CSV table of C-alpha atoms in Angstrom, one decimal:
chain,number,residue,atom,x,y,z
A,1,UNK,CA,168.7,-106.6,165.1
A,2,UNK,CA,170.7,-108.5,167.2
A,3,UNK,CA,170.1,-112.2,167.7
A,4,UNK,CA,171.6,-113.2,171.0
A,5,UNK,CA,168.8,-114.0,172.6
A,6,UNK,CA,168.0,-116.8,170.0
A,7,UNK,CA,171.3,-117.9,169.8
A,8,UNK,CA,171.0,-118.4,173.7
A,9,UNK,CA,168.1,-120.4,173.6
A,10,UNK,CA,169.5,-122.4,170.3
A,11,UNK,CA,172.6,-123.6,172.1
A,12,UNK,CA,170.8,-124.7,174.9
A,13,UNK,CA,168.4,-126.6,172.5
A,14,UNK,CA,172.2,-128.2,170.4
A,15,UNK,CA,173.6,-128.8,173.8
A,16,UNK,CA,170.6,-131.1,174.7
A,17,UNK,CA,170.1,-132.7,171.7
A,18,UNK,CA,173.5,-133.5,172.0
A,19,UNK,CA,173.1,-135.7,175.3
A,20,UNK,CA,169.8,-136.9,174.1
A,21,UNK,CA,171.2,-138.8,171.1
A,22,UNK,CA,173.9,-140.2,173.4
A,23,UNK,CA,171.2,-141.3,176.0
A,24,UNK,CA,169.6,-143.1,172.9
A,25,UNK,CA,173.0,-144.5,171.3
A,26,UNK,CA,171.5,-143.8,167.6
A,27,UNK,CA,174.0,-142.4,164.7
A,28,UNK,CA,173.7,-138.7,164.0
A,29,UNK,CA,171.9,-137.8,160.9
A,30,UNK,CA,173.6,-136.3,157.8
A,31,UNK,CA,172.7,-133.6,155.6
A,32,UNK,CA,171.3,-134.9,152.4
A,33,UNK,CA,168.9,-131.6,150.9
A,34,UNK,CA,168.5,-127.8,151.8
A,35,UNK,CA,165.1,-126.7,150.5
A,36,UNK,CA,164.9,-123.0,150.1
A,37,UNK,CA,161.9,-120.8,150.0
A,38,UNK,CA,160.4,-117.1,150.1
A,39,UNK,CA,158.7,-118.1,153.2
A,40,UNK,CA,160.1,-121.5,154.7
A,41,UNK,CA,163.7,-123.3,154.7
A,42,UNK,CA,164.0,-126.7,155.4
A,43,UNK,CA,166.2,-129.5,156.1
A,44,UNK,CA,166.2,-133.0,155.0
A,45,UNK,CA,169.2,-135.5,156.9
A,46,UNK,CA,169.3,-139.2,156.6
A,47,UNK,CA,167.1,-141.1,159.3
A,48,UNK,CA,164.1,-139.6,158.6
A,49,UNK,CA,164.7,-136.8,160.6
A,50,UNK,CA,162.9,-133.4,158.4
A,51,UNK,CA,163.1,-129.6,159.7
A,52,UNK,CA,161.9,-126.1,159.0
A,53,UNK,CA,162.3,-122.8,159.9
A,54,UNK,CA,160.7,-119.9,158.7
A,55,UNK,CA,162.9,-117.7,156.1
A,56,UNK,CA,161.7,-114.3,156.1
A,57,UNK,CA,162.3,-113.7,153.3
A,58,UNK,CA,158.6,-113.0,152.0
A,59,UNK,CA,156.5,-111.9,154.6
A,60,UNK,CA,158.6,-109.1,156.6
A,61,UNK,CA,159.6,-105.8,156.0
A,62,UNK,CA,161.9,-105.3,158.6
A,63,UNK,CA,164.0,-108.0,157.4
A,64,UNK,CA,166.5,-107.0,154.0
A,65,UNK,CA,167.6,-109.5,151.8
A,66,UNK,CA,170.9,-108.8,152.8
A,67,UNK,CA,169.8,-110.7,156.1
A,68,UNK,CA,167.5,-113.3,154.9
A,69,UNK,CA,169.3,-114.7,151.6
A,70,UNK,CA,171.0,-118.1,151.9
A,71,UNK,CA,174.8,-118.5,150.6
A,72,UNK,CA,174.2,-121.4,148.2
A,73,UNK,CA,178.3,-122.2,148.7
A,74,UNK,CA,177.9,-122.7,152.1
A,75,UNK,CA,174.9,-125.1,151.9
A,76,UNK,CA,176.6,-127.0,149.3
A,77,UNK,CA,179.5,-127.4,151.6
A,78,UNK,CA,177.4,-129.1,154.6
A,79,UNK,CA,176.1,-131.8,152.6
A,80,UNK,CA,176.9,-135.2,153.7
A,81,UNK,CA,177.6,-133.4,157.3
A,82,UNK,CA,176.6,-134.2,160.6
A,83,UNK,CA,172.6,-131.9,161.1
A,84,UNK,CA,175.0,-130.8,164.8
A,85,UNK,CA,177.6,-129.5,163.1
A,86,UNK,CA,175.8,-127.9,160.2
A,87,UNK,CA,173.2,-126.6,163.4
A,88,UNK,CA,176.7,-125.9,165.5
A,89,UNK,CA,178.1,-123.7,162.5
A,90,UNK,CA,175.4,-122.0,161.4
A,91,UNK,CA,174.1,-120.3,164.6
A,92,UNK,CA,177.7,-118.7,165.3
A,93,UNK,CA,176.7,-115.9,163.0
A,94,UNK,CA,174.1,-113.4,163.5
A,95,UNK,CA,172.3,-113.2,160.1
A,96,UNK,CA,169.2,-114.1,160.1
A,97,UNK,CA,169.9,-116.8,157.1
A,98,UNK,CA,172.4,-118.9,159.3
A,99,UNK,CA,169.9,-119.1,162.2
A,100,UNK,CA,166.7,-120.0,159.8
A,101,UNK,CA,169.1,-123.0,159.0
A,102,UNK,CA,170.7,-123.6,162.2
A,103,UNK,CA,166.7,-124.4,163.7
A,104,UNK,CA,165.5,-126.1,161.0
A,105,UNK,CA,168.6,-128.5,161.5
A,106,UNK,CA,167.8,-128.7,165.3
A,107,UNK,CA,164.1,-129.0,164.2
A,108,UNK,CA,165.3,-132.0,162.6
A,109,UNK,CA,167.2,-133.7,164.7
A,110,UNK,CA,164.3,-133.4,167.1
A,111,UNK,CA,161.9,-134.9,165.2
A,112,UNK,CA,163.0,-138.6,167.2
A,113,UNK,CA,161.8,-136.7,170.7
A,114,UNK,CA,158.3,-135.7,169.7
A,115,UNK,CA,156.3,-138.9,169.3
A,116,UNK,CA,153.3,-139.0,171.9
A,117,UNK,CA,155.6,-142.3,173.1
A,118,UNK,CA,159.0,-140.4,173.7
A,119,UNK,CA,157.0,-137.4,175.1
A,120,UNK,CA,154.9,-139.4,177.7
A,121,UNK,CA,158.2,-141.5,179.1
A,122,UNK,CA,159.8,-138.4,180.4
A,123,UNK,CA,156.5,-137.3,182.1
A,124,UNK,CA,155.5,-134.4,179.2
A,125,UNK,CA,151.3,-134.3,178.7
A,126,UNK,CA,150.3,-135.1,174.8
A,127,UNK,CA,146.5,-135.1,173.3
A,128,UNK,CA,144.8,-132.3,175.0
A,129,UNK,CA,143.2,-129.4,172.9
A,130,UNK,CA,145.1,-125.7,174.2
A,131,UNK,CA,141.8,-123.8,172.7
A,132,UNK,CA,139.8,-125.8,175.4
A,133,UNK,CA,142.0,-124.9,178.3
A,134,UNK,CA,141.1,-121.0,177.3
A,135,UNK,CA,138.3,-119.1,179.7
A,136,UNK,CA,135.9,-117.2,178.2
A,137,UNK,CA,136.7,-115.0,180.8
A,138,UNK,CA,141.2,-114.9,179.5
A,139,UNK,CA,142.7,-112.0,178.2
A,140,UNK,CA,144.5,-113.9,175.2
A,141,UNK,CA,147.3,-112.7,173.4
A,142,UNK,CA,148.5,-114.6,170.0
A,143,UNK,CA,152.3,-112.7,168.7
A,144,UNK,CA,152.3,-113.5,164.8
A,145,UNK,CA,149.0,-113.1,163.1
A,146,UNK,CA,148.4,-116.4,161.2
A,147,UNK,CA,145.6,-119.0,161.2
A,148,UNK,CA,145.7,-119.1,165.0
A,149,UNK,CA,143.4,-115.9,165.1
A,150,UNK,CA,140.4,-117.1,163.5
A,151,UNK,CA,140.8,-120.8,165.3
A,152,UNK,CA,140.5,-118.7,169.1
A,153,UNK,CA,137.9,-115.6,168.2
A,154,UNK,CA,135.0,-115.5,170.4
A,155,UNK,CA,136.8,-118.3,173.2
A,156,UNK,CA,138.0,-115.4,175.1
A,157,UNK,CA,137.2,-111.8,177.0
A,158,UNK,CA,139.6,-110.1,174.8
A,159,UNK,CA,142.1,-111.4,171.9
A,160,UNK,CA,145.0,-108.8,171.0
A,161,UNK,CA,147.6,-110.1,168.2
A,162,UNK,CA,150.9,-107.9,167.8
A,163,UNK,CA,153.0,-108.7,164.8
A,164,UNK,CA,156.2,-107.0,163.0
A,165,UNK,CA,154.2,-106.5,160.3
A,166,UNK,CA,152.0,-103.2,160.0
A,167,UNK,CA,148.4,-103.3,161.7
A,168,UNK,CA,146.9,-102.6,158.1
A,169,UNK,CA,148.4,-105.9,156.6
A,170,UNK,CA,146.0,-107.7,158.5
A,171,UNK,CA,142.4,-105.4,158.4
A,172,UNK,CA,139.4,-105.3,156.1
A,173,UNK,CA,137.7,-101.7,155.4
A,174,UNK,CA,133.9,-102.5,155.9
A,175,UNK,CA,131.6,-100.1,154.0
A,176,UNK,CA,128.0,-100.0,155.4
A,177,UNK,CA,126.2,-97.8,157.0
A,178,UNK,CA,129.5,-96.5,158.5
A,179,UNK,CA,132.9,-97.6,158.1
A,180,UNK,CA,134.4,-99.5,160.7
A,181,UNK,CA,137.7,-102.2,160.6
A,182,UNK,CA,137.4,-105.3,160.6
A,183,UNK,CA,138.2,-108.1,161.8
A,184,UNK,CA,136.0,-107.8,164.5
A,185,UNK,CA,136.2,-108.5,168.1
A,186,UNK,CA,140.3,-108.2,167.6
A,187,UNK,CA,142.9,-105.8,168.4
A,188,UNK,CA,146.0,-105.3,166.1
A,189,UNK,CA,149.3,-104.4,167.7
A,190,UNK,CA,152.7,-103.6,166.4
A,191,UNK,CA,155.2,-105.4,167.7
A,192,UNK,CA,156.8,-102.7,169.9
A,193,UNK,CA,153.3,-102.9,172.1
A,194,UNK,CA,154.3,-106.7,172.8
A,195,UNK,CA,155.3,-105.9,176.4
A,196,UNK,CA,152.6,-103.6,177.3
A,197,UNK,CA,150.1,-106.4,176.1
A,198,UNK,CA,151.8,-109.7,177.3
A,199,UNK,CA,152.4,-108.7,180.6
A,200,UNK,CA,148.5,-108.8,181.3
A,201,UNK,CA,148.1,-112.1,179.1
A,202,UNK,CA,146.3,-115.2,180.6
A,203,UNK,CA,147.3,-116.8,177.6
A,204,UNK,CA,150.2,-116.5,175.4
A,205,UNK,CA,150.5,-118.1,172.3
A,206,UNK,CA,153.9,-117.0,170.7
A,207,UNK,CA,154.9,-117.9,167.0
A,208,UNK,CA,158.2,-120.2,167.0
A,209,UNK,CA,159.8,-117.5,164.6
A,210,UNK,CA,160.7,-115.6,167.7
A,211,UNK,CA,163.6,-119.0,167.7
A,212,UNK,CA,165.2,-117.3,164.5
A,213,UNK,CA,164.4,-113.4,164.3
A,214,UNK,CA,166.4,-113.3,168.1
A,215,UNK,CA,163.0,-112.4,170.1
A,216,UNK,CA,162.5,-115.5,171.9
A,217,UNK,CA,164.3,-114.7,175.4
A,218,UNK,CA,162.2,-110.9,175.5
A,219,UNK,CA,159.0,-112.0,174.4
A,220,UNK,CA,158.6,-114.8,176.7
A,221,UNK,CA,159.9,-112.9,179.3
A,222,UNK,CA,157.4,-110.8,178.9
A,223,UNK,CA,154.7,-113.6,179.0
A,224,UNK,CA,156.1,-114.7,182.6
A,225,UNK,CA,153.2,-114.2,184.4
A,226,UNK,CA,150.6,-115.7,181.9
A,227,UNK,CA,148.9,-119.1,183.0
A,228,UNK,CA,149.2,-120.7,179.4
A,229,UNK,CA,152.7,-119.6,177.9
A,230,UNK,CA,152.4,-121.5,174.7
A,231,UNK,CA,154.9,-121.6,171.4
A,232,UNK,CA,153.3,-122.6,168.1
A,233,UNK,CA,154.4,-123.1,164.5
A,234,UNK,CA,156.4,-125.3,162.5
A,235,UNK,CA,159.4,-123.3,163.4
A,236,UNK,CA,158.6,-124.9,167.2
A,237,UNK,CA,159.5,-128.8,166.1
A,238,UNK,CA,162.3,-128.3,168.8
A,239,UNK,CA,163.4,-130.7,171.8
A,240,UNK,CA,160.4,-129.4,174.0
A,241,UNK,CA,163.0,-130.2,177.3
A,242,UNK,CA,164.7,-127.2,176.6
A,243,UNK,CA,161.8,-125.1,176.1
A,244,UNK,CA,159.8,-125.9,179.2
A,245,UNK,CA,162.9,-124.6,181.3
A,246,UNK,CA,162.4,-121.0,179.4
A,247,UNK,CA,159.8,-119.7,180.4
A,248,UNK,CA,157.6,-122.1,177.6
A,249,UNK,CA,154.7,-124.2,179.0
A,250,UNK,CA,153.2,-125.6,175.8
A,251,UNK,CA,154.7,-126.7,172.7
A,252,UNK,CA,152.1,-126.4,169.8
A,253,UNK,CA,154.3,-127.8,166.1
A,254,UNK,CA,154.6,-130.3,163.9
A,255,UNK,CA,156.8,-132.9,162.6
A,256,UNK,CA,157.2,-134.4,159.5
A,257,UNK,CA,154.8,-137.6,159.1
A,258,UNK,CA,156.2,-139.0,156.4
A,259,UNK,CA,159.7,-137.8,155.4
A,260,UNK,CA,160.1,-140.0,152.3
A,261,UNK,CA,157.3,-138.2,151.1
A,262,UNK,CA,158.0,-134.7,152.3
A,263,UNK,CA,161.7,-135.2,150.9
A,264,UNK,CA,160.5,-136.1,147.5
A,265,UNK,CA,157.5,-133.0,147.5
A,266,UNK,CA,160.0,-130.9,148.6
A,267,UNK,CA,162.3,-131.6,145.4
A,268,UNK,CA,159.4,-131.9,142.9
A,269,UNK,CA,156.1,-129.6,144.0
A,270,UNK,CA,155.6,-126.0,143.5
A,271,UNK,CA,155.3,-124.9,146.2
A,272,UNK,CA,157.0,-125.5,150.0
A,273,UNK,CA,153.7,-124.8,152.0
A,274,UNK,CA,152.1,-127.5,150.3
A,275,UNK,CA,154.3,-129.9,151.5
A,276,UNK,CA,154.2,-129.3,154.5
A,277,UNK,CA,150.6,-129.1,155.2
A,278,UNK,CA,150.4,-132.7,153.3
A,279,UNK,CA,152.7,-134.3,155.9
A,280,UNK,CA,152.9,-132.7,159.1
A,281,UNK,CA,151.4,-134.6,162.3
A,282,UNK,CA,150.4,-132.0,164.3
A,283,UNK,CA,151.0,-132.1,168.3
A,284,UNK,CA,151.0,-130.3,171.4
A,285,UNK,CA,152.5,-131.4,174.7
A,286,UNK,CA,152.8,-129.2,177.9
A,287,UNK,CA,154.8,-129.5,181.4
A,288,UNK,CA,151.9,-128.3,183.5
């Protein structure tokens, strides 16, 4: 699968992180840990500035480990390097591994330009609640089947969800007096219906991973039209400045609360996921 259109929209994202640091005059974090994982990669620099990405490398078919393994060597090399020039380097190639890092080290080097604070100065909304702004009358359409499905079930006329993986992956046999699928109330696409069902969205909510697996550019195209165009995920921690001028209205993510902590769970606990959901801050902010 090619991944031009993510690299597009990752060079856009480096390029203004570049000037943002300068407009700020504060030193560049370095790379200090890579944390790899079956389902999340992450980067930890100096300044407190934490990232993640999602790996692939458990939860997708279509992906081979051929595409989502990380070279070890080449991590090694970048540490002690400038987050830009490990970012820089590893979004030249098109495997899937090199872009996981190359957004988790942009994802980190934006974690200075997403406090409520530095998002209200340049004019960006902050504390508002997207599953308030939906209609009960919204055809809503969430690409990547996660915890976002339950969260906006019965707040809309119709909820579709695509995702690469197969329909099945996500439905419960219900034995009764018939059988029938569940969950109920939701319709399960593959991923190669996203145009068909986007284009007549109200409200798109679109999983950040579309920033690695090259899908970005084509699925938000096909979300143009909707009135909420909305990207969500941990994956979605970057610069929102570059995203609102591509087609993205909301940003929907996370940063890292308390990096000293994350940086130490990161080395020491089990498991990656758990980490992270012990010190993200969740936020949304919007240009609307």
């Amino acid at each position: 699968m090619s991944q031009s259109g993510s690299q597009a929209i990752l060079k856009k994202g480096l390029k203004k992180l570049k000037e943002e640091y300068e407009r700020i005059n504060v030193p560049v974090p370095v790379a200090k840990y890579f944390g790899i994982n079956p389902g999340w990669n992450a980067v930890i620099g100096t300044r407190k500035c934490c990232g993640v990405a999602m790996s692939f490398q458990d939860n997708n078919p279509l992906y081979g480990n051929d595409e989502t393994a990380q070279d070890i060597s080449l991590l090694e090399s970048y540490i002690g390097k400038s987050l830009f020039e490990v970012a820089e380097d590893t979004m030249k190639d098109d495997l899937l591994s090199r872009h996981s890092i190359a957004l988790a080290s942009l994802n980190a080097l934006s974690q200075p330009f997403v406090t409520d604070e530095m998002l209200n100065s340049k004019g960006y909304k902050t504390g508002f609640e997207v599953k308030e702004m939906v209609k009960p009358t919204d055809n809503l359409v969430i690409v990547g089947y996660g915890g976002l499905v339950k969260s906006y079930a019965g707040r809309c006329k119709e909820l579709h969800v695509t995702d690469q993986r197969p329909a099945e992956t996500f439905q419960t046999t219900i034995i009764g007096d018939s059988i029938i699928k569940g969950p109920l109330g939701i319709t399960v696409h593959p991923a190669d219906e996203n145009r068909e069902v986007l284009e007549n969205a109200d409200v798109a909510l679109i999983t950040g991973s579309t920033l690695v697996n090259g899908t970005f550019d084509e699925v938000f195209g096909y979300a143009k039209n909707a009135r909420i165009r909305a990207i969500y995920g941990s994956s979605a921690q970057l610069i929102p400045d570059v995203l609102f001028e591509n087609n993205v209205n909301i940003a929907m993510s996370v940063a890292i609360s308390d990096p000293e902590r994350f940086e130490h769970d990161v080395l020491n606990a089990p498991d990656m996921e758990m980490a992270l959901r012990k010190h993200q801050r969740k936020y949304n902010t919007g240009c609307f």
